[in-house]
XYZ file of C-alpha atoms in Angstrom:
636
model
C 98.838 101.639 18.015
C 96.332 99.502 20.199
C 96.444 100.006 23.946
C 95.478 97.344 26.226
C 94.370 98.203 29.927
C 94.253 95.388 31.993
C 91.995 94.829 35.643
C 95.240 96.336 37.700
C 95.314 99.327 35.207
C 98.477 97.993 33.598
C 98.580 99.061 30.027
C 100.418 97.241 27.122
C 100.635 98.405 23.697
C 100.212 96.547 20.317
C 101.438 97.036 17.016
C 98.237 95.751 15.057
C 94.842 94.598 16.428
C 95.675 91.729 18.738
C 93.226 88.934 19.462
C 92.158 88.001 22.812
C 94.397 84.911 23.195
C 97.476 86.705 21.415
C 96.985 88.946 24.586
C 96.130 85.906 26.963
C 99.606 84.274 25.598
C 101.471 87.158 26.532
C 100.537 86.954 30.151
C 101.642 83.303 30.045
C 101.126 80.434 27.898
C 99.434 78.333 31.130
C 97.148 81.071 31.638
C 96.221 81.486 27.858
C 95.266 77.609 28.106
C 92.587 78.246 30.711
C 91.035 81.266 29.279
C 87.706 80.913 27.395
C 86.870 84.286 26.410
C 87.780 87.970 26.876
C 85.582 90.664 28.060
C 85.232 94.454 27.024
C 82.928 96.429 29.264
C 80.079 94.233 29.288
C 80.864 92.501 26.311
C 81.938 88.992 25.682
C 84.045 88.066 22.822
C 85.612 84.948 21.294
C 89.371 84.682 21.952
C 90.141 84.454 18.239
C 88.569 87.789 17.404
C 90.815 91.004 16.878
C 90.536 93.812 19.402
C 90.289 96.605 17.104
C 90.638 100.104 19.368
C 91.880 100.816 22.646
C 90.103 98.606 25.170
C 90.211 97.487 29.156
C 89.690 93.969 28.963
C 89.433 90.946 31.600
C 89.539 87.457 30.713
C 87.065 84.443 31.163
C 88.710 81.622 32.457
C 87.467 77.805 33.157
C 87.325 78.864 36.656
C 84.605 81.505 36.281
C 80.982 80.973 36.142
C 80.862 82.473 33.145
C 83.151 80.389 31.676
C 81.149 77.175 32.698
C 78.025 78.965 30.910
C 80.003 79.197 27.798
C 81.573 75.795 27.706
C 78.101 74.545 28.148
C 76.762 76.586 25.348
C 79.687 75.194 23.260
C 78.480 71.725 24.246
C 74.976 72.036 23.101
C 76.315 72.494 19.512
C 78.405 69.635 19.800
C 75.427 67.521 20.608
C 73.446 69.271 17.628
C 76.159 68.243 15.321
C 76.446 64.691 16.678
C 72.385 64.253 16.166
C 72.823 65.818 12.713
C 75.336 63.278 11.874
C 73.310 60.464 12.812
C 69.970 61.701 12.348
C 70.605 63.754 9.108
C 66.849 64.743 8.677
C 66.289 66.386 11.925
C 65.873 69.935 11.832
C 67.359 72.199 14.918
C 65.730 74.724 16.751
C 67.208 76.463 19.670
C 69.917 75.109 22.151
C 70.249 77.451 25.273
C 72.473 77.043 28.495
C 70.018 76.658 31.715
C 70.913 76.607 35.249
C 71.969 73.171 35.509
C 73.423 72.327 31.935
C 72.164 72.985 28.533
C 69.675 71.191 25.980
C 68.614 71.897 22.502
C 65.214 71.325 20.876
C 64.961 69.152 17.865
C 62.515 68.412 15.278
C 63.170 64.532 14.691
C 61.385 61.358 14.876
C 61.126 60.190 18.567
C 64.300 58.651 20.408
C 64.743 57.034 23.499
C 67.252 57.378 26.415
C 68.797 53.978 24.835
C 69.892 55.865 21.936
C 71.874 58.795 24.332
C 74.734 56.509 24.611
C 75.198 56.508 20.343
C 74.825 60.360 20.521
C 77.728 60.673 23.106
C 80.029 58.402 21.307
C 79.530 60.776 18.105
C 80.088 63.577 20.399
C 83.418 62.010 21.519
C 84.693 62.219 18.152
C 83.882 65.748 17.479
C 85.588 66.572 21.127
C 88.695 64.743 20.219
C 88.928 66.431 16.797
C 89.496 69.851 18.514
C 87.450 71.580 16.109
C 87.946 75.626 16.581
C 84.528 77.383 16.973
C 84.808 80.070 14.044
C 82.832 83.059 14.076
C 81.354 84.692 10.458
C 78.845 87.794 9.973
C 76.270 87.588 7.158
C 73.491 89.594 5.952
C 70.064 88.573 6.724
C 69.769 87.273 3.080
C 72.548 85.210 3.322
C 71.499 83.530 6.356
C 68.247 82.591 5.277
C 70.017 81.047 2.261
C 72.084 79.038 4.422
C 68.965 77.783 6.491
C 66.797 77.303 3.620
C 65.724 73.989 4.645
C 65.173 74.670 8.165
C 61.834 76.435 8.651
C 62.509 76.843 12.460
C 65.684 79.123 11.814
C 64.063 80.729 8.944
C 61.412 81.774 11.498
C 64.042 83.102 13.950
C 65.928 84.763 11.217
C 62.967 86.559 9.886
C 62.139 87.632 13.451
C 65.571 89.795 13.782
C 66.098 93.377 13.067
C 69.739 92.825 12.483
C 70.966 93.410 8.920
C 74.054 91.380 9.908
C 73.965 88.199 11.588
C 76.553 85.972 13.234
C 77.062 82.086 12.404
C 79.422 79.842 14.034
C 80.949 76.765 12.503
C 82.822 73.881 14.177
C 83.866 71.541 11.849
C 81.328 71.167 8.837
C 78.453 72.032 11.497
C 77.215 75.436 11.196
C 74.389 77.289 13.298
C 72.804 80.637 14.025
C 74.246 81.983 17.381
C 75.392 85.128 18.986
C 78.292 83.635 20.821
C 81.167 83.522 22.243
C 82.221 80.134 22.278
C 85.272 78.283 23.534
C 88.480 78.040 21.394
C 87.957 74.549 20.510
C 86.051 71.336 21.312
C 88.774 69.680 23.015
C 88.165 72.095 26.084
C 85.140 69.708 26.896
C 86.614 67.458 29.336
C 83.718 65.682 30.993
C 80.349 65.400 29.594
C 77.067 63.524 29.916
C 73.621 63.094 28.309
C 71.110 63.027 30.761
C 67.525 62.714 29.550
C 65.063 63.307 26.596
C 61.525 65.001 27.016
C 58.975 66.354 24.591
C 58.717 70.296 23.995
C 56.386 72.282 21.851
C 58.135 74.877 19.746
C 58.122 77.922 21.273
C 55.890 76.538 24.329
C 52.902 76.519 22.142
C 50.867 73.419 22.037
C 49.564 74.163 18.511
C 52.982 74.130 17.384
C 55.205 71.146 16.394
C 56.163 68.758 19.270
C 59.980 68.563 19.858
C 62.679 66.172 21.116
C 64.170 68.041 23.973
C 67.746 66.836 24.419
C 69.534 67.402 28.085
C 73.072 67.266 28.942
C 75.968 68.618 31.390
C 79.597 69.285 30.773
C 82.708 70.485 32.668
C 86.124 71.452 31.901
C 87.040 69.032 34.579
C 86.407 65.168 34.432
C 86.382 64.861 38.249
C 83.715 67.454 38.433
C 81.616 65.481 36.085
C 81.980 62.306 38.077
C 80.902 64.251 41.068
C 77.893 65.636 39.326
C 76.984 62.094 38.237
C 77.221 60.917 41.807
C 74.878 63.602 42.836
C 72.732 62.590 40.244
C 72.550 59.232 41.547
C 72.079 60.167 45.214
C 69.165 62.361 44.111
C 67.574 59.381 42.631
C 67.789 57.630 45.777
C 65.664 60.622 47.204
C 63.645 61.198 44.368
C 60.505 62.607 46.492
C 58.176 61.026 43.935
C 59.354 57.340 44.748
C 59.697 58.011 48.283
C 56.300 59.335 48.296
C 54.812 56.137 46.831
C 56.871 53.898 48.869
C 56.014 55.590 52.220
C 52.348 56.126 51.382
C 52.762 59.875 51.472
C 51.024 61.110 48.562
C 50.166 60.103 44.799
C 49.223 61.910 41.499
C 45.939 60.819 39.258
C 45.106 61.476 35.802
C 41.738 62.541 36.995
C 43.277 65.546 38.327
C 46.827 66.101 36.246
C 49.428 68.311 38.619
C 47.200 68.099 41.585
C 48.365 66.040 44.546
C 46.465 63.574 46.567
C 47.657 63.459 50.083
C 47.406 60.053 51.922
C 46.723 59.516 55.590
C 50.418 59.264 56.524
C 51.174 62.348 54.096
C 48.509 64.360 56.143
C 50.096 63.631 59.398
C 53.494 65.074 58.088
C 51.563 67.959 56.577
C 49.862 68.588 60.017
C 53.126 68.690 61.736
C 54.317 70.986 59.213
C 51.474 73.317 59.760
C 51.707 72.818 63.685
C 54.962 74.168 63.556
C 54.007 77.151 61.135
C 51.192 78.165 63.331
C 53.573 78.167 66.460
C 56.337 80.125 64.918
C 53.451 82.642 63.372
C 51.698 83.117 66.402
C 54.931 83.687 68.268
C 55.946 86.447 65.926
C 52.853 88.501 66.135
C 50.815 87.145 63.310
C 46.711 86.458 63.107
C 45.789 83.656 60.910
C 42.924 84.396 58.213
C 41.066 82.596 55.270
C 39.528 83.827 52.238
C 37.553 82.380 49.046
C 39.056 80.053 46.694
C 37.017 81.641 43.809
C 36.511 85.413 43.568
C 34.764 88.085 40.819
C 36.795 88.999 37.978
C 36.187 92.781 38.809
C 38.248 92.131 41.413
C 41.158 90.602 39.372
C 40.939 93.261 37.295
C 41.428 95.780 39.957
C 44.529 94.069 41.383
C 46.070 93.623 38.036
C 46.303 90.302 37.826
C 43.823 89.770 34.924
C 45.818 92.021 32.897
C 49.293 90.548 34.143
C 48.902 86.661 35.032
C 45.231 85.952 33.296
C 47.025 83.034 31.061
C 47.870 81.298 34.232
C 44.428 81.556 35.718
C 41.520 79.181 35.828
C 38.075 80.759 35.193
C 34.308 80.012 35.287
C 31.067 81.629 34.686
C 28.419 81.813 37.643
C 25.231 83.767 37.321
C 26.502 85.173 33.965
C 29.416 86.741 35.724
C 33.154 85.610 35.306
C 35.056 84.405 38.035
C 38.308 82.972 38.472
C 40.099 80.677 41.024
C 42.617 82.489 42.937
C 45.991 82.148 41.637
C 47.247 84.136 44.856
C 46.021 85.166 48.195
C 46.711 89.055 47.856
C 43.602 90.243 46.398
C 41.484 88.565 49.269
C 43.491 89.804 51.942
C 42.982 93.527 50.584
C 39.187 92.761 51.042
C 39.537 91.746 54.687
C 41.695 94.775 55.341
C 38.993 97.005 54.368
C 36.531 95.629 56.639
C 37.816 97.616 59.609
C 39.412 101.475 59.841
C 42.797 101.033 61.068
C 44.883 103.799 63.064
C 48.773 104.101 62.978
C 48.552 102.461 66.471
C 46.858 99.255 64.900
C 49.759 98.751 62.614
C 51.801 96.674 61.628
C 48.989 94.034 61.259
C 50.302 90.646 60.142
C 47.791 88.371 58.674
C 48.909 84.936 57.659
C 46.626 82.556 55.475
C 47.623 79.096 54.387
C 45.558 79.409 50.875
C 44.768 76.605 48.319
C 45.824 78.448 44.879
C 45.416 77.019 41.475
C 47.832 77.947 38.470
C 47.514 76.400 34.899
C 51.258 75.022 34.399
C 51.812 73.515 30.906
C 51.608 69.590 31.393
C 55.203 69.126 30.294
C 56.276 71.681 33.072
C 54.630 69.246 35.783
C 57.203 67.562 38.229
C 55.996 65.590 41.078
C 55.335 68.156 43.992
C 58.109 70.695 42.745
C 55.735 71.880 39.973
C 51.923 71.253 40.399
C 48.533 73.211 39.565
C 46.985 73.358 42.878
C 49.301 74.152 46.154
C 48.876 75.951 49.435
C 50.972 79.296 49.877
C 51.883 79.990 53.435
C 51.057 83.730 52.718
C 51.041 86.689 54.931
C 50.269 90.378 54.169
C 51.771 93.026 56.572
C 50.290 96.241 56.666
C 52.620 99.055 58.183
C 53.956 102.700 58.147
C 56.387 103.628 55.869
C 59.112 104.275 59.147
C 58.334 100.061 59.942
C 59.623 98.804 56.788
C 63.178 97.923 57.877
C 61.763 96.288 61.025
C 59.079 94.229 59.461
C 61.203 93.275 56.601
C 63.867 92.417 59.358
C 61.384 90.402 61.168
C 60.209 88.206 58.308
C 63.925 87.432 57.344
C 64.592 86.406 60.828
C 61.346 84.371 61.260
C 62.429 82.763 57.973
C 65.844 82.078 59.467
C 64.440 80.463 62.477
C 62.214 78.285 60.324
C 64.937 76.922 58.102
C 67.205 76.136 60.625
C 64.621 74.000 62.245
C 64.938 71.567 59.082
C 68.791 71.939 59.011
C 68.571 74.209 55.850
C 70.860 77.045 55.421
C 70.104 79.839 52.613
C 71.270 82.810 50.573
C 69.463 85.992 49.508
C 68.736 87.554 46.057
C 67.252 91.001 45.535
C 64.860 91.078 42.496
C 64.055 94.558 40.970
C 61.293 95.911 38.751
C 60.293 93.613 35.770
C 59.133 94.955 32.215
C 55.528 93.649 32.689
C 54.781 95.936 36.005
C 52.147 98.270 37.902
C 52.830 100.882 39.979
C 54.766 104.433 39.388
C 58.473 104.793 39.281
C 58.596 106.735 42.368
C 56.819 103.774 44.130
C 59.431 101.297 42.839
C 62.383 103.299 43.742
C 61.080 103.701 47.230
C 60.260 99.910 47.668
C 63.498 98.650 46.371
C 65.444 101.148 48.597
C 63.552 99.990 51.582
C 64.383 96.170 50.913
C 68.025 97.272 50.266
C 67.990 99.113 53.715
C 66.436 96.089 55.494
C 69.279 93.905 53.671
C 71.934 96.189 55.000
C 70.585 95.938 58.751
C 70.079 92.033 58.257
C 74.025 91.901 57.678
C 74.098 88.778 55.084
C 75.662 89.531 51.669
C 72.984 89.160 48.878
C 73.034 89.603 44.970
C 70.728 91.433 42.813
C 68.615 89.898 40.064
C 67.784 92.690 37.700
C 64.010 92.741 36.455
C 62.887 89.494 37.982
C 60.709 90.950 40.767
C 56.906 90.470 41.151
C 54.878 92.552 38.739
C 53.614 94.520 41.414
C 56.820 95.327 43.435
C 60.589 94.548 44.076
C 61.367 90.947 46.510
C 63.994 89.371 48.373
C 64.011 85.666 47.003
C 65.292 83.229 49.662
C 67.122 80.187 48.285
C 67.617 77.162 50.671
C 70.256 74.848 50.075
C 69.410 70.975 51.095
C 71.576 68.112 52.025
C 72.770 67.410 48.726
C 74.029 71.374 48.458
C 71.024 72.095 45.478
C 69.537 75.392 45.983
C 65.658 75.991 45.932
C 64.037 79.042 45.984
C 61.226 78.919 48.606
C 60.549 81.986 50.601
C 60.081 85.549 49.381
C 59.756 89.020 50.825
C 57.692 91.220 48.454
C 57.178 94.915 49.411
C 54.193 96.439 47.504
C 52.768 100.037 46.967
C 50.900 99.538 44.289
C 47.914 97.289 45.302
C 47.009 99.431 48.573
C 46.915 102.264 46.156
C 44.599 100.228 43.656
C 42.291 99.375 46.665
C 42.328 102.489 48.140
C 43.628 101.203 51.360
C 44.041 103.670 54.329
C 44.999 104.047 58.053
C 44.446 107.301 60.039
C 47.813 108.787 60.877
C 49.085 110.713 64.061
C 47.801 113.836 62.263
C 44.408 112.217 61.801
C 44.388 112.363 58.432
C 44.201 109.356 56.006
C 47.234 107.696 54.941
C 48.397 104.793 52.644
C 49.838 101.722 54.224
C 52.588 100.000 52.853
C 52.525 95.983 52.358
C 54.544 93.237 52.462
C 53.492 90.049 50.576
C 55.650 86.933 52.051
C 55.731 83.402 51.903
C 58.388 81.154 53.670
C 57.835 77.467 53.236
C 56.515 78.829 49.742
C 54.405 76.265 48.074
C 53.786 73.854 50.984
C 53.508 71.019 48.410
C 56.990 71.913 47.294
C 58.434 72.428 50.421
C 57.027 68.980 51.388
C 58.994 67.452 48.387
C 61.827 69.290 49.209
C 61.888 67.774 52.987
C 61.219 64.251 51.543
C 64.362 64.272 49.341
C 66.457 66.611 52.145
C 65.665 63.914 54.626
C 66.021 60.847 52.204
C 62.789 59.895 53.713
C 64.637 59.476 57.250
C 62.394 62.122 58.892
C 62.920 63.540 62.428
C 60.968 62.097 64.870
C 58.756 65.221 65.248
C 57.947 65.145 61.603
C 57.928 61.260 60.961
C 54.193 60.246 59.889
C 54.495 57.060 62.082
C 57.030 57.985 65.141
C 56.577 54.381 66.551
C 55.609 51.003 65.452
C 54.813 47.985 67.906
C 55.573 44.541 66.888
C 53.906 41.795 68.940
C 55.981 38.510 68.325
C 52.691 36.740 67.948
C 48.972 37.007 67.373
C 48.306 36.213 70.805
C 50.046 39.508 72.202
C 48.149 41.913 69.434
C 45.681 42.891 72.073
C 48.400 44.099 74.054
C 50.297 45.892 71.535
C 46.632 47.737 70.858
C 46.837 48.812 74.778
C 50.234 50.236 74.452
C 49.068 51.998 70.934
C 46.357 53.731 73.037
C 48.223 54.824 75.839
C 50.914 56.192 73.372
C 48.231 58.081 71.261
C 47.041 59.627 74.460
C 50.030 61.710 74.412
C 49.917 62.506 70.727
C 52.598 60.185 69.581
C 51.828 58.814 66.111
C 52.057 55.036 66.255
C 50.914 51.923 64.489
C 50.786 48.001 65.370
C 51.760 45.396 62.987
C 49.620 42.477 63.158
C 50.646 40.796 59.952
C 51.327 36.989 60.182
C 55.236 37.752 59.359
C 58.395 36.830 61.031
C 59.706 39.448 63.482
C 62.730 39.753 61.474
C 60.690 40.604 58.464
C 58.570 43.281 60.184
C 61.935 45.027 61.900
C 63.400 45.119 58.257
C 60.735 46.498 56.766
C 60.079 48.973 59.578
C 63.825 49.998 59.017
C 63.285 50.441 55.514
C 60.443 52.762 56.084
C 62.753 54.782 58.584
C 60.165 54.859 61.373
C 62.258 56.158 64.357
C 61.389 53.846 67.273
C 60.496 49.715 66.667
C 59.247 48.482 70.058
C 59.162 44.774 69.970
C 56.547 43.114 72.603
C 57.211 39.607 73.777
C 55.765 37.510 76.761
C 58.600 38.981 78.914
C 57.523 42.891 78.063
C 54.066 42.042 79.075
C 55.097 40.490 82.241
C 57.499 43.120 83.606
C 55.391 45.785 81.882
C 58.591 47.434 79.915
C 59.348 47.881 76.256
C 62.349 46.944 74.143
C 63.078 49.774 72.017
C 65.050 49.563 68.934
C 66.221 52.798 66.735
C 66.907 53.398 63.269
C 71.043 53.101 64.349
C 70.441 49.401 64.847
C 70.670 49.911 68.769
C 68.081 47.983 71.361
C 67.272 49.220 74.441
C 65.748 46.654 76.732
C 63.778 47.092 79.861
C 62.200 50.625 79.098
C 59.423 51.759 81.248
C 56.262 53.251 79.445
C 56.675 56.727 81.514
C 60.372 56.858 80.488
C 59.793 56.246 76.996
C 56.774 59.132 76.916
C 58.882 61.469 78.472
C 61.837 61.474 76.448
C 59.463 61.143 72.753
C 57.248 64.080 73.758
C 60.049 65.956 74.924
C 61.641 65.531 71.574
C 58.583 66.135 69.555
C 57.660 69.426 71.578
C 61.157 70.678 70.707
C 61.284 69.572 67.336
C 64.901 68.625 67.665
C 66.774 67.004 64.696
C 68.854 64.881 67.154
C 68.595 61.326 66.287
C 69.634 60.423 69.883
C 66.152 59.890 71.335
C 66.885 57.492 74.328
């Protein structure tokens, strides 16, 4: 007899080893149709496999996140089968599930996005056939024979220590895979191939260049349609296109992955930075600045040379090796050591908007979202052990205030010690418990990411949500006991003895460039008044009024209002339309009547026109909105 225990502790006996599907059908056929896999302890199994011994089981259904991952894993197999059907000479490599879909890297002749519809049509045939996914276990020698004509699979198999290897077959297609998979291909109700990009085998530029095909799939076609709508909306908001159209920034071959910010982009950048400084000054921070290039010995002392060397740019000066900083923290250690501190001086909160460089693969570069040169709104907080809760809470509350200013919500994740790390076990345990304690006091739910901390300490990651519901990891709070040890930092305690400070690394914008890009897409280029690169545009109705418009411009600029005059010899209608397309919050038309009455005619982006507004009234209301940094569009 096999005893199966359910999540509610009910037990059911079976005369012979039941499959997960048989157990699910025993609950109800409707429930079974919605099941994707069975879970025994932490192991996920195919529903078709027999359970040979007593077990506690739960089921993964189409409503679960794990179920969606399994569906997408199976979808990658279906896509690979379709590609091999259409391109028999192609060689498969790996096809994982990723955060937002799946992909497969394939060694094949280049194809274009026009070919994706042909592959989709072939996938539809496979899905319609409702082919089952069948698992079989073979020896390593047998696996090598099955994939004898695929050097990529052979490389993977030869690296396995397993004497038994699992393969999955659906229809005539066989792939090397651990599983599990959905019961049959017909469960894929909605799917779409999204794009093609290049990739190197094992991310090694010296290896074969592959075609990476991306796709998305769902159990429900409605969800696919919602996703496609989201993608289309995201395309409209693409920060790279809006950045060009609004004249904010650009990229050039002379500096790949290193953005050039234009004058209007710098106006917005400085507005972000001014806000950052105001909030940090109010929260008790001082601002510092450290060099962009530092000696190798410093990076060895910090642990970056050992743990981060492959991402660093280096140079030799006077026969000594230097590195351009990928992070600001070692410079912050040096600054701390320039003075002697007592416990009365702590906490010390030092912020730095530092320019850092990291070597990213060219294929990974993506507008402002993934660059090689960026500014981190870093801060290092040096404190005593009893100040951990208060200081972590202070960072979380500061982040909350700043994100709220942009209409962004967020969730929290706690990341623990990674395999590649520095410091003692006891330090990591104390730091992790310190973050957990602060999170408990903060009172917001969080999830734990095991092994995803920084190499020098555990961290709280802050994931913001934009107007489209997409999440972005921006802020982070990292508790570090290792670097103060490595740099021999100290303070004099109440007992007059030397003590080791504890340190917080934290960012809120994260990468300012990336946060800039997120805001472009979040607001779709339609920025609130305080952030808009051009806050007011003046449109004289004829050339004779241009000088008068310049006078008004100077008056507005004296109140630190960003404005422009459009003197082009175009129709007023065209000028208004272009100003609206460029999302300029206030459009002022200037005619003879306005000059004679010393008033202004102001059009807002909602299309409403206010006549006869005095300069004093306009300045009062505009400067109030800018000072308060409000999201309210009702300016007048």
